[in-house]
Short mmCIF file of C-alpha atoms in Angstrom, two decimals:
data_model
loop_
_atom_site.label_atom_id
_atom_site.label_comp_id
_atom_site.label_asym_id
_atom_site.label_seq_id
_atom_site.Cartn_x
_atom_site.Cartn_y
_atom_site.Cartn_z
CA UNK A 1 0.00 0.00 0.00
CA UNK A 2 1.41 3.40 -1.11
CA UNK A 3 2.04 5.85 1.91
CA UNK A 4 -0.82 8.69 0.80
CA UNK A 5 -3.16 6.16 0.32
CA UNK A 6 -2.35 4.26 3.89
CA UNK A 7 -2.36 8.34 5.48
CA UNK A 8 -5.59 8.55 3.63
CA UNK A 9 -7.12 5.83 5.67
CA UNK A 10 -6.14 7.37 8.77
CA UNK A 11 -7.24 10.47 8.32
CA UNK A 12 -10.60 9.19 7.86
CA UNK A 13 -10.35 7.60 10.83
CA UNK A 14 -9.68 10.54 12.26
CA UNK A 15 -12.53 12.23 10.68
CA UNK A 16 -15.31 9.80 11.60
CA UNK A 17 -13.81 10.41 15.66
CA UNK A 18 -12.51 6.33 15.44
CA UNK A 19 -9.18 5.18 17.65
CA UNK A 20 -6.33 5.11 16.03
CA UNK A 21 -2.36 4.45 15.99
CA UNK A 22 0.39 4.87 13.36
CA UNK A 23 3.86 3.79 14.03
CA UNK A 24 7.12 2.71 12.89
CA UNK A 25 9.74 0.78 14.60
CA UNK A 26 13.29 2.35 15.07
CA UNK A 27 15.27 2.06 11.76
CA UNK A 28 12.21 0.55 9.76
CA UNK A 29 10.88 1.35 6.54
CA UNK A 30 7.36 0.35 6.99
CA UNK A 31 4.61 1.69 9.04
CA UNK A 32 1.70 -0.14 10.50
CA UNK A 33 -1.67 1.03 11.48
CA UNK A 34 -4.32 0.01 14.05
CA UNK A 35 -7.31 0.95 13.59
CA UNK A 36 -10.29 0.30 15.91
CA UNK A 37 -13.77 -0.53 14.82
CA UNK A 38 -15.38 1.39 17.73
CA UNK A 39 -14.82 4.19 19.76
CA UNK A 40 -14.72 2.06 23.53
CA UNK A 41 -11.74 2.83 25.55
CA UNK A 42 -10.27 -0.80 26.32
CA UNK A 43 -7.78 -0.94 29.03
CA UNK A 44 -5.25 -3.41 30.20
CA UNK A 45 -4.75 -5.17 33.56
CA UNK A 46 -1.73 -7.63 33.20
CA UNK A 47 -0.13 -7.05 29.80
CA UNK A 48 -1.95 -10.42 29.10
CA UNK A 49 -4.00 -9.42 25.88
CA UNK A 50 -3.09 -8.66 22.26
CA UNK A 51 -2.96 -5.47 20.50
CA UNK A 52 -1.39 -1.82 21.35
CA UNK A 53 -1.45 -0.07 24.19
CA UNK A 54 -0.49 3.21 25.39
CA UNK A 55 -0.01 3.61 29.04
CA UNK A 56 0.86 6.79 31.43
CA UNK A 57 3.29 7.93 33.77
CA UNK A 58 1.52 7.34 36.67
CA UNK A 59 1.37 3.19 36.82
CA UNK A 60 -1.78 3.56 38.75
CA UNK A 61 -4.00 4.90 36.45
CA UNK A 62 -5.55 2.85 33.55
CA UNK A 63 -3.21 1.35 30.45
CA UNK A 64 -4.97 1.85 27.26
CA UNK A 65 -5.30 -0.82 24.58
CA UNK A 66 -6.51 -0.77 20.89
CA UNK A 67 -7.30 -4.55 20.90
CA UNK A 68 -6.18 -6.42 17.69
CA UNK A 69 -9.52 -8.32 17.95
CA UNK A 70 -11.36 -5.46 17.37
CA UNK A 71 -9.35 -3.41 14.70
CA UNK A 72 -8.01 -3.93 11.61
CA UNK A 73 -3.95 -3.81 11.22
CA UNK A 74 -2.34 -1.89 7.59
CA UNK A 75 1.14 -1.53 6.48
CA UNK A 76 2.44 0.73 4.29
CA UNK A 77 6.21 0.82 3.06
CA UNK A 78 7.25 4.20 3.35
CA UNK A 79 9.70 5.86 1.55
CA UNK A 80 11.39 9.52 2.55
CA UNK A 81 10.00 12.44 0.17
CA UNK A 82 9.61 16.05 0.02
CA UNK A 83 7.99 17.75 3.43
CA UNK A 84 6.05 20.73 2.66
CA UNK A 85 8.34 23.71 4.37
CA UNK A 86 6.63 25.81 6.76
CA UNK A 87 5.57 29.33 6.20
CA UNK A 88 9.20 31.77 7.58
CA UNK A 89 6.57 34.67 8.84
CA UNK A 90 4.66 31.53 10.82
CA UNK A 91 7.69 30.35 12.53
CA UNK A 92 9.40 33.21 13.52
CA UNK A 93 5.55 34.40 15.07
CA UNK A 94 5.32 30.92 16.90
CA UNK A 95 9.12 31.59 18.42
CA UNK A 96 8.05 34.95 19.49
CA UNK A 97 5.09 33.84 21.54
CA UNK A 98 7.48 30.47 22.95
CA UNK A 99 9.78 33.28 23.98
CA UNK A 100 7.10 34.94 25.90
CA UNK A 101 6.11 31.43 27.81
CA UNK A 102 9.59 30.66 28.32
CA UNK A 103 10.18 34.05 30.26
CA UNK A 104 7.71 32.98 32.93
CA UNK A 105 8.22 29.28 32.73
CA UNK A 106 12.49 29.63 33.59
CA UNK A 107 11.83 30.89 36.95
CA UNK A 108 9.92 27.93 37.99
CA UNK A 109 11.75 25.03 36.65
CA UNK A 110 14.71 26.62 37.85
CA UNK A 111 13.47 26.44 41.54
CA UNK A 112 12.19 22.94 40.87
CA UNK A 113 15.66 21.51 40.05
CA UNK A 114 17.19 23.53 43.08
CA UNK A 115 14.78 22.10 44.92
CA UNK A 116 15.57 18.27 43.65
CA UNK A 117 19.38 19.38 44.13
CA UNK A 118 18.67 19.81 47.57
CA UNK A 119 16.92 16.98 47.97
CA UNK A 120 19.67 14.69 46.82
CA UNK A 121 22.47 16.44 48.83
CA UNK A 122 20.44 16.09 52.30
CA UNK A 123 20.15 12.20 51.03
CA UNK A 124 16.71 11.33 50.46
CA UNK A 125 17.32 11.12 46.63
CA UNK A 126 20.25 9.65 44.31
CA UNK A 127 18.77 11.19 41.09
CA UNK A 128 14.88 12.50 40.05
CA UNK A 129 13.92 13.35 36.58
CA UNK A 130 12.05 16.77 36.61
CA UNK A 131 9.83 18.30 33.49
CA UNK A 132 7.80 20.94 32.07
CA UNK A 133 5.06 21.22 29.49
CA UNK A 134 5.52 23.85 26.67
CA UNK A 135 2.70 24.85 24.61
CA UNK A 136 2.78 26.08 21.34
CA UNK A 137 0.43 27.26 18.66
CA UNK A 138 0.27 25.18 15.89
CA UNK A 139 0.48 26.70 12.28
CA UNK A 140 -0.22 22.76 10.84
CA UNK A 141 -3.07 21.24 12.91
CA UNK A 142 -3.10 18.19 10.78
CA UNK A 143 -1.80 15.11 12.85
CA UNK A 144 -1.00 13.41 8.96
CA UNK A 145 1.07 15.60 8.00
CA UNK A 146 2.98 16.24 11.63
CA UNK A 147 3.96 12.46 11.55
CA UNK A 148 5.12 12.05 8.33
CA UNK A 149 7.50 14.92 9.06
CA UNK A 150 8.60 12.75 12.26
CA UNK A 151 9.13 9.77 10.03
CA UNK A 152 11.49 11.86 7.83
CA UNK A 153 13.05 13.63 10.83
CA UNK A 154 13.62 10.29 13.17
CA UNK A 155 14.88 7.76 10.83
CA UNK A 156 16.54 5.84 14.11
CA UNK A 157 13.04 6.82 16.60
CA UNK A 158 10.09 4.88 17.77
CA UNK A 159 7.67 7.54 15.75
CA UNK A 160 3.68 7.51 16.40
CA UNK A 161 0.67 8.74 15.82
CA UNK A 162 -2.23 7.88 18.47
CA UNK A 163 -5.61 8.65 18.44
CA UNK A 164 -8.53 7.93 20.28
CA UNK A 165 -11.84 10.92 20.56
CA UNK A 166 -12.47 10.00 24.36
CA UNK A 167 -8.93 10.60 25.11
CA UNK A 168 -6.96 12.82 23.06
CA UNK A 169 -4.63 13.10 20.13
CA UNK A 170 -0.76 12.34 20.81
CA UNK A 171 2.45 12.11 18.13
CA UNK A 172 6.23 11.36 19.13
CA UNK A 173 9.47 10.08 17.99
CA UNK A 174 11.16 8.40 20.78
CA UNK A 175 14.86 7.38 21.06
CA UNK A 176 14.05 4.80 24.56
CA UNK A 177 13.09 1.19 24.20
CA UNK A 178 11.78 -0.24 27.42
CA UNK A 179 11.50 -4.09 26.57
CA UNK A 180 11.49 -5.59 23.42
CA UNK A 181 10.69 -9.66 23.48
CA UNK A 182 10.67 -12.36 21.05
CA UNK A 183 10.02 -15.58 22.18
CA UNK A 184 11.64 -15.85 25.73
CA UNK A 185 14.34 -13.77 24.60
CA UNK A 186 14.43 -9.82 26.35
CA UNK A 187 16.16 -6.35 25.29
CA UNK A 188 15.76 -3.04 27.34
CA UNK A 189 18.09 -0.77 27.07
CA UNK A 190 19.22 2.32 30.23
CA UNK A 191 19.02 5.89 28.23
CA UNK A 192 20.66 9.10 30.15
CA UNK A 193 22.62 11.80 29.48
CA UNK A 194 22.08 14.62 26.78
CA UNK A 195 24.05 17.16 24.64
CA UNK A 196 23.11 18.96 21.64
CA UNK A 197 24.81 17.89 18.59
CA UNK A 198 27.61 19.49 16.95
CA UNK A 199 28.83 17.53 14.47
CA UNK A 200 30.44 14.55 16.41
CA UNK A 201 29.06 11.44 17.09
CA UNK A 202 31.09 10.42 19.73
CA UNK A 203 31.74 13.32 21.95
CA UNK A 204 32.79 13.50 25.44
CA UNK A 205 30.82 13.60 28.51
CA UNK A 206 31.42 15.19 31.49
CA UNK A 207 31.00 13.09 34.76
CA UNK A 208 27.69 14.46 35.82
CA UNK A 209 26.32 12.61 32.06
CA UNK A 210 28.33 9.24 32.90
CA UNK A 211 27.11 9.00 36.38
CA UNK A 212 23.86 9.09 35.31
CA UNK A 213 23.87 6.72 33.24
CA UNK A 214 25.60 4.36 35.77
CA UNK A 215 22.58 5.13 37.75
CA UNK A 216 20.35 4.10 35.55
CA UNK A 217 21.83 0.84 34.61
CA UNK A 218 22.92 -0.38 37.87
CA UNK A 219 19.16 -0.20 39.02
CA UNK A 220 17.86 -2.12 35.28
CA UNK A 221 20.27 -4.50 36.03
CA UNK A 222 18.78 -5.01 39.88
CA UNK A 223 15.36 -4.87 39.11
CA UNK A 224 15.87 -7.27 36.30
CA UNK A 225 17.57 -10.13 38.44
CA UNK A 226 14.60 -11.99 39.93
CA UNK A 227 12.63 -12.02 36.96
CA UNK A 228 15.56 -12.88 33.97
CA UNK A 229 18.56 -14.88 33.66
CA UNK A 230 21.51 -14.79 31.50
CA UNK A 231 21.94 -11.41 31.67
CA UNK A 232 24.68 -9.37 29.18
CA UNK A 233 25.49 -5.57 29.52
CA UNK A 234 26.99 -4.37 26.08
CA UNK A 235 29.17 -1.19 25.95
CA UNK A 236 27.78 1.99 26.32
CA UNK A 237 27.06 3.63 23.29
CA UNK A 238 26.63 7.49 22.27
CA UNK A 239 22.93 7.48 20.31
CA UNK A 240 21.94 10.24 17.90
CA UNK A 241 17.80 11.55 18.13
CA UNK A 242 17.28 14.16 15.64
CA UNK A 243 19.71 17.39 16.68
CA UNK A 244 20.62 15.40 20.57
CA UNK A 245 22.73 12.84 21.94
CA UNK A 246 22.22 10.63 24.28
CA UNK A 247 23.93 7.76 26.22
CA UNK A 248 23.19 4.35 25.95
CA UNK A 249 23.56 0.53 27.34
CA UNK A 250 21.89 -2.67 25.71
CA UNK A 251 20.74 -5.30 28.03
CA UNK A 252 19.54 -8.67 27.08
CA UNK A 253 18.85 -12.14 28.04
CA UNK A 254 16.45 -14.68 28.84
CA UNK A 255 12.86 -14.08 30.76
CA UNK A 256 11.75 -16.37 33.49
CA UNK A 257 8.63 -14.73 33.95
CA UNK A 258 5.79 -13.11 32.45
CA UNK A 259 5.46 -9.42 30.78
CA UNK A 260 3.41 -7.57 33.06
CA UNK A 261 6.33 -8.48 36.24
CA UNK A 262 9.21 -7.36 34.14
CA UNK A 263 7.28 -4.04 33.29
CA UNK A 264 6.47 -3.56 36.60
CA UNK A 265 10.24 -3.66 37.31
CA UNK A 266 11.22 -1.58 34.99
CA UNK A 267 8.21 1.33 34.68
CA UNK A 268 9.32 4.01 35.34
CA UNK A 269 12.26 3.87 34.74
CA UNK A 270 15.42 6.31 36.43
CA UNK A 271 15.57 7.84 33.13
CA UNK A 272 12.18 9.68 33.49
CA UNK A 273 11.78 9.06 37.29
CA UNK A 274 14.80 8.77 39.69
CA UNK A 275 16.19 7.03 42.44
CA UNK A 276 15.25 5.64 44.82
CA UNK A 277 11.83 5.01 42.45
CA UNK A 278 9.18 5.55 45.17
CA UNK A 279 10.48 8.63 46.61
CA UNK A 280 11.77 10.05 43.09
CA UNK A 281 8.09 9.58 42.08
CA UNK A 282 6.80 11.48 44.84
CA UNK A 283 8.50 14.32 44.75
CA UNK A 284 7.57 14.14 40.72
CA UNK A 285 3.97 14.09 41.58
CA UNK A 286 3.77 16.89 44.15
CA UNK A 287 6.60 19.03 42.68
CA UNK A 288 6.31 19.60 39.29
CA UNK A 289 2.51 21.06 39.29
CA UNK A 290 1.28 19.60 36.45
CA UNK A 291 0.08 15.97 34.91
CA UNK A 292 2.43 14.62 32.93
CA UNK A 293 -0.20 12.16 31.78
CA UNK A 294 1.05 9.69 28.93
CA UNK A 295 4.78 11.71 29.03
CA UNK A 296 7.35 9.18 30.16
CA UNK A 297 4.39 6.61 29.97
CA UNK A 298 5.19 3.77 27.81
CA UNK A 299 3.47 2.18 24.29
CA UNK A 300 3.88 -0.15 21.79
CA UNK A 301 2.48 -3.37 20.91
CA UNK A 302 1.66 -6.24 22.88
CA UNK A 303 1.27 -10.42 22.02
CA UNK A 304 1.71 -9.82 18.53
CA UNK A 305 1.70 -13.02 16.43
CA UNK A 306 5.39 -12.89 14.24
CA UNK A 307 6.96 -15.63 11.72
CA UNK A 308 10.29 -16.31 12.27
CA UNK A 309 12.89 -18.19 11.10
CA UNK A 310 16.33 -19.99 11.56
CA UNK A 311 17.36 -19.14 8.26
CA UNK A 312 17.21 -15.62 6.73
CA UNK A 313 18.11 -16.98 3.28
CA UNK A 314 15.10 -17.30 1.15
CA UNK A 315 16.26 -19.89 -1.19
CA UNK A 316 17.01 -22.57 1.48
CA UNK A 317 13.48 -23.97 1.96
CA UNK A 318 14.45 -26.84 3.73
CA UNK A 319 15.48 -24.51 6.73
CA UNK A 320 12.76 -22.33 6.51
CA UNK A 321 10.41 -25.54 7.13
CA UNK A 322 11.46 -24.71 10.85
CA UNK A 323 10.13 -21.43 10.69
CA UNK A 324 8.02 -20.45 14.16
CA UNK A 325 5.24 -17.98 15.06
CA UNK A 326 6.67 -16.67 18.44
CA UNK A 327 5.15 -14.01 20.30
CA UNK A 328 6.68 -10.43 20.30
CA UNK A 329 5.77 -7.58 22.68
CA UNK A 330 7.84 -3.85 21.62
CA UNK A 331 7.49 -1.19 24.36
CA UNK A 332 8.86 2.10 24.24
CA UNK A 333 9.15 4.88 26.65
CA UNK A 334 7.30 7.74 25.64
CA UNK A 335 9.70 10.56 24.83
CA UNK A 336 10.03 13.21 22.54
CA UNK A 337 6.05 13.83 22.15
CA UNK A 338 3.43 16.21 22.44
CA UNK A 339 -0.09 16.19 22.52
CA UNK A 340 -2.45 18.14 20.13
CA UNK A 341 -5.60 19.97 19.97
CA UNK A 342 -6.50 22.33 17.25
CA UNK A 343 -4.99 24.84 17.96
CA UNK A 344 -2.19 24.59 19.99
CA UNK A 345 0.57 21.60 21.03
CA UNK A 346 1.02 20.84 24.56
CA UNK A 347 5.54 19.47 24.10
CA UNK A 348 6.76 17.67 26.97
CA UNK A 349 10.29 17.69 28.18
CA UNK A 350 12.78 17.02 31.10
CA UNK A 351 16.00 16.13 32.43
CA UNK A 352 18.05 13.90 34.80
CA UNK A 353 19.01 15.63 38.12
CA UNK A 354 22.09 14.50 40.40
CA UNK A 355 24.07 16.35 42.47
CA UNK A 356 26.64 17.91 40.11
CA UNK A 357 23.41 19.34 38.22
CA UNK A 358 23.27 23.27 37.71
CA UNK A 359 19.65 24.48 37.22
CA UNK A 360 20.36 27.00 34.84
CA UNK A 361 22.06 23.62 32.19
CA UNK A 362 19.29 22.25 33.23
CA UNK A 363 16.68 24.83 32.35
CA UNK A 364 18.85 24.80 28.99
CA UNK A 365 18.62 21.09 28.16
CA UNK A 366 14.92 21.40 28.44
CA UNK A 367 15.02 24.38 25.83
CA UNK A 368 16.99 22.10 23.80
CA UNK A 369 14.80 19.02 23.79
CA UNK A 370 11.69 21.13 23.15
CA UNK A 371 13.76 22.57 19.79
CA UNK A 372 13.49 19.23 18.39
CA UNK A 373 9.72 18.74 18.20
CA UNK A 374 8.94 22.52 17.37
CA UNK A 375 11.40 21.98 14.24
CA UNK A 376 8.41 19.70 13.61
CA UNK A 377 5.62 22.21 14.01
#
């Protein structure tokens, strides 16, 4: 199916007010679709069903799921091409009014990472994640054309589109996988650290970046050692999203128990929470005075039914008699997104906080992070 015709569909989804997703897996070239038959919000208990689901910060509050019994699933191989360019007199009025937010906003997310600063020195934190939502006003309120500037933008992102009328309309391109299984077999990866790009891939980072990221894999590694065995760190890696770089570890190996355990473990994680969980999360909820709703949630799908095979060579049929459906479940951590209505976007963004933090870097990285979805808008 050719990509206009596949956006097509969606967009009449969208028009008759019918749930919705659009995605496309880090590095792929297709995108699938979900696409409900009704308008019910479904919700998930124990990670048991099939289908996608899109789930919030806060664990406590309801997981959403498109069910694949109950929606039809598209592909569409999609293929970079021209992105309309937005209007220069547009932008330049949408920076002026950010700039007018971001004088009153400064003040108060620079008192909220003082504030986690002191709470790690006197000891009752190791690290919290703080954020901020920024809200724009959109010059291109249609959610078709917003993603398939993300898919063009975010070659090496989680990118989505997800829809449903009794909930709200959300897009992102995120650089975090939280679990990805196949089988028995398990992949998560720790994510911390950020600096703006500048032409090197492999740049240094100072200690406050590299402790972080310790941080954040010591704890996946902790959380992960009742539930999995087998486990292998790989080396930490600098990852490019869009015009930022972040750090990152791969760790794999075998599950020993079911999904919704391991998620548990992991969600959230020290990359959008902090340490020591509980008490980061806390301090997130009564400190940062506002919801961050499906921000630093996760989504993805579920139980999905996949072929596989021992043999990736086409012509040797008598190993591909031992192909296997196995089960596959792809989560990702919900970063880099925003949330639309029509006439304004609602961009969510935040940063690690240990003790070597200065608020006003801070305050900067934020600016930063929100740069890369605006480019979008």
């Amino acid at each position: 199916m050719q990509t206009s015709e596949f956006l097509e569909i969606a967009q009449n989804h969208f028009d008759d007010a019918l749930p919705f997703v659009l995605y496309r897996k880090p590095n792929a070239s297709v995108i699938k679709g979900v696409f409900q038959d009704d308008d019910i919000v479904y919700t998930s208990k124990d990670l048991t069903e099939s289908g996608f689901v899109f789930a919030p910060f806060n664990a406590e509050k309801q997981t959403v799921l498109m069910p694949f019994s109950v929606s039809e699933t598209l592909e569409s191989s999609f293929a970079i091409s021209e992105v309309t360019e937005q209007n220069t007199r547009d932008k330049k009025e949408v920076q002026q009014e950010s700039e007018n937010v971001l004088n009153d906003a400064k003040d108060f997310h620079i008192n909220l990472v003082t504030k986690a600063i002191n709470g790690i020195v006197e000891g009752r934190l190791k690290k919290v994640v703080v954020s901020r939502k920024e809200e724009v006003r959109l010059t291109e309120s249609n959610p078709m054309a917003l993603f398939e500037r993300l898919l063009v933008k975010y070659s090496t992102a989680f990118v989505y589109c997800w829809y449903h009328p009794k909930i709200g309309l959300w897009l992102g391109a995120t650089p975090e996988t939280l679990l990805s299984i196949t089988g028995n077999r398990f992949t998560t990866m720790a994510l911390a650290g950020t600096q703006a790009y500048q032409g090197d891939d492999n740049p240094d980072w100072k200690a406050k970046e590299t402790e972080e990221q310790q941080l954040v894999t010591d704890y996946l590694i902790a959380s992960l050692e009742s539930s999995v065995s087998n486990i292998v760190v790989a080396a930490t890696k600098t990852i490019k999203a869009g015009s930022l770089l972040h750090l990152s570890t791969k760790v794999s190996g075998v599950l020993n128990s079911d999904l919704m355990e391991v998620v548990k473990a992991l969600h959230p994680t020290p990359a959008v929470c902090g340490l020591p969980k509980t008490i980061a999360k806390q301090f997130i909820l009564e400190n940062e005075n506002y919801d961050r709703e499906f921000y630093t949630g996760f989504l993805g799908e579920i139980n999905s039914k996949e072929k596989t095979s021992r043999n990736t060579n086409r012509r040797n049929v008598e190993n591909n008699a031992y192909a296997a459906i196995k089960t596959v479940s792809n989560l990702y951590v919900n970063l880099r997104c925003m949330q639309l209505t029509d006439v304004k976007a609602s961009i969510y963004v935040g940063g690690g906080i240990t003790k070597d933090s200065i608020a006003e870097k801070e305050w900067e990285e934020t600016v930063n992070k929100t740069e890369t979805m605006k480019a979008v808008l």
